[in-house]
XYZ file of C-alpha atoms in Angstrom:
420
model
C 119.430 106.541 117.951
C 122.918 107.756 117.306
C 123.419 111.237 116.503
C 124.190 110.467 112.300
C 120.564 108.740 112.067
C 118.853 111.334 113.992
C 119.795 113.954 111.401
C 118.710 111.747 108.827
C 115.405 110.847 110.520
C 115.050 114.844 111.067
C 116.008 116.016 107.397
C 113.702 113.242 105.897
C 110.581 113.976 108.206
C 111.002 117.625 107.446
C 111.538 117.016 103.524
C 108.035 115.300 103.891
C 106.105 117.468 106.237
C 107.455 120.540 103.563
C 105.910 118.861 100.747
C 102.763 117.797 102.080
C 102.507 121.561 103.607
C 102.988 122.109 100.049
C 106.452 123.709 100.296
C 109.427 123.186 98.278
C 111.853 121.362 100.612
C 115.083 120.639 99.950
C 114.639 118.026 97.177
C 111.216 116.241 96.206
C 110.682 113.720 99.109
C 111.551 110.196 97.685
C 108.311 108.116 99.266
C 108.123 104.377 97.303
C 105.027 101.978 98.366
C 107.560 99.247 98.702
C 104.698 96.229 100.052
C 106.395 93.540 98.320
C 109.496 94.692 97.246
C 111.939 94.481 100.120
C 110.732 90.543 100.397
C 111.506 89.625 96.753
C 115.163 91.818 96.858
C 116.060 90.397 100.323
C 115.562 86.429 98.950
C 112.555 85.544 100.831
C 108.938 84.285 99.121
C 106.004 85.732 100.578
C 104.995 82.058 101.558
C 108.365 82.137 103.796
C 107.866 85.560 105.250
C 104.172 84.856 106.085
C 104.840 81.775 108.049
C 107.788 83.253 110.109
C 106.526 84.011 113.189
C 109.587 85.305 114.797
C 109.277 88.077 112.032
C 112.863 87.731 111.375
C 112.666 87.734 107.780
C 110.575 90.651 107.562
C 113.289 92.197 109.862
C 116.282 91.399 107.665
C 114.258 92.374 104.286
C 113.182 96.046 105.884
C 117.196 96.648 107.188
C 118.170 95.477 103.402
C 115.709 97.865 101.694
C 116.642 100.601 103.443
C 120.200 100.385 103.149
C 120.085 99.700 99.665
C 117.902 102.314 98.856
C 117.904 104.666 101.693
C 114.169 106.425 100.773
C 112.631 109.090 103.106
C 110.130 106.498 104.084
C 110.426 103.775 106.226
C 108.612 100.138 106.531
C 108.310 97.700 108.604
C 106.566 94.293 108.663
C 104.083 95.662 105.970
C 100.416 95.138 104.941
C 101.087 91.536 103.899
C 100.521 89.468 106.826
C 104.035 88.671 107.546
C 104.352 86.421 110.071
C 100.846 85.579 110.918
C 100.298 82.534 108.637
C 99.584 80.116 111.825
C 96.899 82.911 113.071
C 95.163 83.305 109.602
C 94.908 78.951 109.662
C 92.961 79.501 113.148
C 90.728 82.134 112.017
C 89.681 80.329 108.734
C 88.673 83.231 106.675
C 86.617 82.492 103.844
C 87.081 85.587 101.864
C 90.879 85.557 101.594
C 94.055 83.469 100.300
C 97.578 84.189 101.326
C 100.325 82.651 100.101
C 101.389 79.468 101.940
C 97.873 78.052 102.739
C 97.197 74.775 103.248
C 96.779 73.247 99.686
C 99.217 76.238 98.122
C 95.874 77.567 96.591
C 97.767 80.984 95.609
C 101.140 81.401 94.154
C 103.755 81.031 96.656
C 104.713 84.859 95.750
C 101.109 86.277 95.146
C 99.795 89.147 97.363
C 96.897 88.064 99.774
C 93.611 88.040 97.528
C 90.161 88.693 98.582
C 86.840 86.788 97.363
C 84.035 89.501 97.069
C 80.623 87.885 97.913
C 77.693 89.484 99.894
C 77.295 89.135 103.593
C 74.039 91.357 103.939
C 71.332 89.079 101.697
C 68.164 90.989 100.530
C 65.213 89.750 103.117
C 67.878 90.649 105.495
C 67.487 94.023 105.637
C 65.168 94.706 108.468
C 66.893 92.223 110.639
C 70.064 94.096 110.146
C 68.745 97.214 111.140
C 66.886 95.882 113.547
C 69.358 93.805 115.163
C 72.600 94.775 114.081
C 74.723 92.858 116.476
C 72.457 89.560 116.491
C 72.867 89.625 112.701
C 76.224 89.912 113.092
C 76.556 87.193 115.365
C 74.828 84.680 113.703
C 75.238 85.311 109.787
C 78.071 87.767 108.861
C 80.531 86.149 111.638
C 80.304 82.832 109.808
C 79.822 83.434 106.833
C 83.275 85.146 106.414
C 85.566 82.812 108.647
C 85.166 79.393 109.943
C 85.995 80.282 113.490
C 82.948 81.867 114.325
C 81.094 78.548 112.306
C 79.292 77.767 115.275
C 77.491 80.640 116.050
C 75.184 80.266 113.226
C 72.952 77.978 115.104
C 73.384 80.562 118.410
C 70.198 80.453 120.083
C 69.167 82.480 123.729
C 65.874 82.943 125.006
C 65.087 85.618 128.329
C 64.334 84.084 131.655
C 66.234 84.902 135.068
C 69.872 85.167 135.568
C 70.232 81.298 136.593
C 68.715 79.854 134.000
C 70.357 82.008 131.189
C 73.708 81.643 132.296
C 72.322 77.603 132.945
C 71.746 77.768 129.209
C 74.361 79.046 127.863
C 77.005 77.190 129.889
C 75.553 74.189 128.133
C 75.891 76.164 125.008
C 79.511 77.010 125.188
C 80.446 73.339 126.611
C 79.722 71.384 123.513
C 82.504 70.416 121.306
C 82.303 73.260 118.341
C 81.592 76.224 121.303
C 84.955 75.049 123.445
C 87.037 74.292 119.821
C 85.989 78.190 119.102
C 86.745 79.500 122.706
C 90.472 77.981 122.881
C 91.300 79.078 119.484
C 90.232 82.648 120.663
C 92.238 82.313 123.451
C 95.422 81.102 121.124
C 95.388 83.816 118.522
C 95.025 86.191 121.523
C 98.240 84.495 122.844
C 99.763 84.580 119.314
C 99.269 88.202 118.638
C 100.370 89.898 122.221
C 103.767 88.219 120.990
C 103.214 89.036 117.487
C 102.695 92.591 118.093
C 105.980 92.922 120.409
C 107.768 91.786 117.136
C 106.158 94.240 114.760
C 106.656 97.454 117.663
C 110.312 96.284 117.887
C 111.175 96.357 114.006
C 109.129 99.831 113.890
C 111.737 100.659 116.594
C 114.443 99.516 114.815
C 113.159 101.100 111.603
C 112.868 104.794 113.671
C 116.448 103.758 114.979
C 118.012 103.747 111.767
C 117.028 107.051 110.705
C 113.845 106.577 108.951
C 110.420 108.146 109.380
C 107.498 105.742 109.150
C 104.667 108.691 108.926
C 101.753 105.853 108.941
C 99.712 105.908 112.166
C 96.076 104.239 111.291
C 93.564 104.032 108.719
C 89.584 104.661 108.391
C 87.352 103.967 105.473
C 84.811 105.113 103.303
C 81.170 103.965 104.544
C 80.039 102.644 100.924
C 83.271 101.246 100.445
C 82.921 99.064 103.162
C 78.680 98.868 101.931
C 79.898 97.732 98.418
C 83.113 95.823 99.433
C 81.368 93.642 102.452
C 78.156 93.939 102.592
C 76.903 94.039 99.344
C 79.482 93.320 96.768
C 80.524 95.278 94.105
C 77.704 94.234 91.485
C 74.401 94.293 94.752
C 75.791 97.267 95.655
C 75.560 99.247 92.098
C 72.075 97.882 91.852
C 71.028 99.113 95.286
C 71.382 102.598 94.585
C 68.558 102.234 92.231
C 66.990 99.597 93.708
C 67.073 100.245 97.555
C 68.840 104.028 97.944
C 67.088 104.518 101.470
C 68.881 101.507 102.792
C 71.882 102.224 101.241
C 71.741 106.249 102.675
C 70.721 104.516 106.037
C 73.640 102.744 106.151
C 76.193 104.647 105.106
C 74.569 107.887 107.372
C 75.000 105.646 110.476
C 78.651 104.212 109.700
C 79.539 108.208 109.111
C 79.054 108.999 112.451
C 81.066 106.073 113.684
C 83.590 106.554 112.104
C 83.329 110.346 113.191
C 83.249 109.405 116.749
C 86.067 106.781 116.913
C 88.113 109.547 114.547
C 87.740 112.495 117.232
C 88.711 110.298 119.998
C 91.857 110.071 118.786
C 92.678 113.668 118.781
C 96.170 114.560 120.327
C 97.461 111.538 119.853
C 99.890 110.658 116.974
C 100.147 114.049 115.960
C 101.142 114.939 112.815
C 100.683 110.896 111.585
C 99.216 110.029 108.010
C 95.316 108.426 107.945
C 95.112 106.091 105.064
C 92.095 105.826 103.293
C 92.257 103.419 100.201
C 89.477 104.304 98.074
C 88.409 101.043 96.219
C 84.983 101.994 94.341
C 85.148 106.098 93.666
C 87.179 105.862 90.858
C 86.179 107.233 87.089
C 83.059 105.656 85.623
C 82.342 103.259 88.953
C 79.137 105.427 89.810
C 77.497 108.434 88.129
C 78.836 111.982 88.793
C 75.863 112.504 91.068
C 75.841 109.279 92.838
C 79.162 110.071 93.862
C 78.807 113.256 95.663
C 75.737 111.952 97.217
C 76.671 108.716 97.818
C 80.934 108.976 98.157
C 82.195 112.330 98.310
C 79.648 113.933 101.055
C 81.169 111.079 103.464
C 84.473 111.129 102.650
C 84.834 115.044 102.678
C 83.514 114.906 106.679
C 85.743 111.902 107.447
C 88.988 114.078 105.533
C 88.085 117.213 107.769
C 87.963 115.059 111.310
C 91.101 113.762 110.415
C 92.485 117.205 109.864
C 90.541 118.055 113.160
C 91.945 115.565 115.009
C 95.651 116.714 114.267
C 96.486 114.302 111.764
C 97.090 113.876 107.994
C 94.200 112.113 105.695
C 96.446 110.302 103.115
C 94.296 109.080 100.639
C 94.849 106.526 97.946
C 92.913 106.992 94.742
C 92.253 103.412 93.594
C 91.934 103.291 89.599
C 91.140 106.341 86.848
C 91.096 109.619 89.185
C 90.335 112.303 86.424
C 86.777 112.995 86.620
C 86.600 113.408 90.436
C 89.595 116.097 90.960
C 87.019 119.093 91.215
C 85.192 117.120 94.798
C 89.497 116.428 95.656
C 89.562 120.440 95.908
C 87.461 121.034 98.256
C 89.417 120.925 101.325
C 91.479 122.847 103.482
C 94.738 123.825 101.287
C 98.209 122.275 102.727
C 96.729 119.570 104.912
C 95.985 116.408 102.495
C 97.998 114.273 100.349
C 96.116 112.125 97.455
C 98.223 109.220 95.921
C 97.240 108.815 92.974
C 97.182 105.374 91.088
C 96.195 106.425 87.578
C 95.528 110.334 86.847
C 96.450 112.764 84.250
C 99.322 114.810 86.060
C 98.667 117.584 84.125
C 95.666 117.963 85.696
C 95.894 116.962 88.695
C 98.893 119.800 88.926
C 96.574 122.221 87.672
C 93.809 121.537 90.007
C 95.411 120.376 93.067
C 98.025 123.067 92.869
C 97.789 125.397 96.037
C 95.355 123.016 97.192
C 96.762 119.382 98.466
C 99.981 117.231 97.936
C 100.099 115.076 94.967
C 101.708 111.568 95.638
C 102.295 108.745 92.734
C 101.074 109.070 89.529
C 104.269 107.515 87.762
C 103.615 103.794 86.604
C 105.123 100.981 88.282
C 105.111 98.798 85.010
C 107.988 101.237 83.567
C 110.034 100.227 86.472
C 109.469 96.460 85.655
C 109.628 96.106 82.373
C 111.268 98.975 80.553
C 114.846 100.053 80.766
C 117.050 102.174 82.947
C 116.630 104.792 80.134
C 113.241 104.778 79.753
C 113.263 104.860 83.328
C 115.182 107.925 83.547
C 112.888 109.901 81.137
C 110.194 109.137 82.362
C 110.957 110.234 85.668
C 112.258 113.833 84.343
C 108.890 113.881 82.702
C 107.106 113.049 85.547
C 108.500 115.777 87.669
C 109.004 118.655 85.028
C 105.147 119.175 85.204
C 105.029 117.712 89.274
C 107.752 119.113 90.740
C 107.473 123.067 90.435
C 106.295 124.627 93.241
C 106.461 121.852 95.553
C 103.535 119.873 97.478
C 104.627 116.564 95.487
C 106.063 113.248 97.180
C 107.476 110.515 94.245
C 106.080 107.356 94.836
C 104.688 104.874 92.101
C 101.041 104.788 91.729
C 100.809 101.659 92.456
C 103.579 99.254 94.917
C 105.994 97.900 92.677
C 106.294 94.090 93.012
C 109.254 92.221 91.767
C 111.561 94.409 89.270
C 115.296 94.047 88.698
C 117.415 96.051 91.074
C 119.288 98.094 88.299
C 115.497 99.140 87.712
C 114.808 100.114 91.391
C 118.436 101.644 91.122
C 117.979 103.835 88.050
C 114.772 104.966 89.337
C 116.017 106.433 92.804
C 119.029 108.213 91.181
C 116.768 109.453 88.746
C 114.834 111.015 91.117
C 117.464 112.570 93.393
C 118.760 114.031 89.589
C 115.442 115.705 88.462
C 113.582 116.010 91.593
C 116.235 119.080 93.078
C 114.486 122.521 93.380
């Protein structure tokens, strides 16, 4: 890194570890959730950029972005499967569509998409707790991605060492076992390369002066109850209809989570956690459902994080106004919510002192409205989020496709209003 960028890199990093310590740094830290952005302002579909496997594409649309905009943030290949189109047709999922699938099922320009259907059926239930790996073997694997299509028949029975491993040699020999072994072996293959790619555009990201603060992610246990197992609509019913199983469950994931959480600590210091929450938002589950079910989980997971020497950033999917007084409870200075929809009044109020406020301001305003309205809204927006510090602009939701004066008016609007 030249000596120019690693000032930059230095006074962005510190502009965002001020605000999220809830200081006032120097200027409110400009943080945009790009996803799909730098793709559409670079030229590319998302079709093109998931099928390039050389990850050139998402190389040239990240150096583009940046220098255009030059945010405090930096990104890389993204959260949109660039480049592993070929590896997604060997897998076969059956719960997602990407743009550029065989049969161009999803708009060559559409974000990946996600069929919600239940894994874990109801006479299921002892099995699964019974047996969780052997259930997963034989009816989650396949039922969420053709690869794994042939272990629903899986059958092994005890005896001595010979004949087992007799058995399941003949197993593994027929046609559908040796199709599924080679194509483990070739997505292996595809993603020691892949990876390479993605660490050297993160390099080249770092290189160019830019921080890129994300270093994992973790999860909610209902979330993953209601999102996978269940489905949305099973899963609302279960906590009237089976709460023990649903408690069970989300109990055990906890402390898995816990566990694989504290391992990491001292390593990636000072990285951000990101926790998306898709089902706590306002009017999803009762007040009391969601401490009990939601909150109690997600509080422990927030404080290992913290524990472990890293920063939980979590994103507040939907309505966040009814569940700001459970966002208070933690230790002050050492969280950042990103809010997607909230009244920032509020949130201000309540969060003040207490964690960093990300997003909040609407990406439709920078698609469809003009420079102007752009402009006010942003000195609105950081009139009542600004003061004080502990807030980091950023839509509340990633802004898509939008026209560049847009994107334009928006930055400069923000380096206007957002100087303390």
């Amino acid at each position: 890194m030249t000596p120019e960028n690693q000032k930059k890199y230095d006074e962005k990093l510190k502009r965002i570890k001020d605000a999220t310590a809830l200081k006032e740094p120097d200027r409110v830290p400009i943080c945009p959730v790009p996803e799909l952005y730098p793709i559409y302002n670079a030229g590319y579909t998302v079709a093109e950029v998931i099928y390039d496997t050389s990850l050139q594409k998402s190389r040239n649309a990240a150096i583009k972005y940046l220098t255009d905009f030059d945010p405090d943030t930096g990104t890389g290949a993204g959260l949109v499967f660039a480049g592993e189109g070929p590896a997604m047709e060997r897998i076969r999922p059956k719960n997602m569509r990407w743009a550029g699938m065989p049969g161009a099922i999803i708009d060559e320009n559409s974000l990946q998409q996600f069929i919600e259907y239940p894994l874990l059926l109801d006479d299921e239930y002892e099995e699964f707790f019974k047996d969780r790996t052997g259930w997963a073997l034989k009816k989650a694997l396949p039922r969420v991605s053709g690869l794994f299509d042939p272990l629903a028949d899986f059958q092994y029975n005890l005896g001595n060492a010979s004949r087992g491993a007799r058995q399941l040699a003949s197993l593994f020999s027929t046609p559908a076992y040796r199709a599924m072994i080679q194509d483990f072996w070739a997505i292996e293959d595809f993603y020691q390369v892949y990876q390479a790619r993605v660490d050297e555009i993160n390099q080249m990201v770092y290189e160019m002066g830019y921080p890129v603060v994300r270093g994992g992610a973790a999860g909610v246990p209902f979330d993953f109850y209601s999102d996978f197992l269940r489905g949305t609509l099973l899963a609302c019913a279960d906590l009237y209809d089976r709460p023990e199983d649903v408690q069970r469950y989300i109990d055990e994931a906890l402390e898995v989570t816990l566990e694989n959480i504290r391992a990491t600590k001292g390593q990636d210091e000072g990285k951000h956690i990101s926790m998306a929450l898709h089902k706590g938002m306002d009017g999803f589950m009762s007040d009391e459902h969601y401490r009990k079910y939601y909150w109690s989980h997600l509080q422990k997971i927030i404080l290992a994080i913290i524990d472990s020497g890293k920063v939980p950033y979590i994103y507040t999917e939907g309505k966040y106004n009814t569940r700001i007084d459970c966002l208070t409870e933690v230790p002050p200075g050492k969280v950042i919510y990103h809010f997607e929809e909230v009244d920032i009044q509020l949130a201000k109020k309540e969060l003040d002192g207490i964690a960093c406020i990300r997003g909040a301001f609407p990406a439709n305003t920078v698609v469809y409205k003009t420079p102007s309205v752009i402009d006010e809204k942003v000195k609105e927006t950081m009139d009542i989020l600004a003061p004080g510090g502990g807030y980091l602009f950023s839509t509340g939701y990633p802004i898509e496709g939008c026209p560049v004066e847009n994107m334009e008016a928006l930055l400069l609007a923000v380096e206007k209003y957002g100087k303390y």
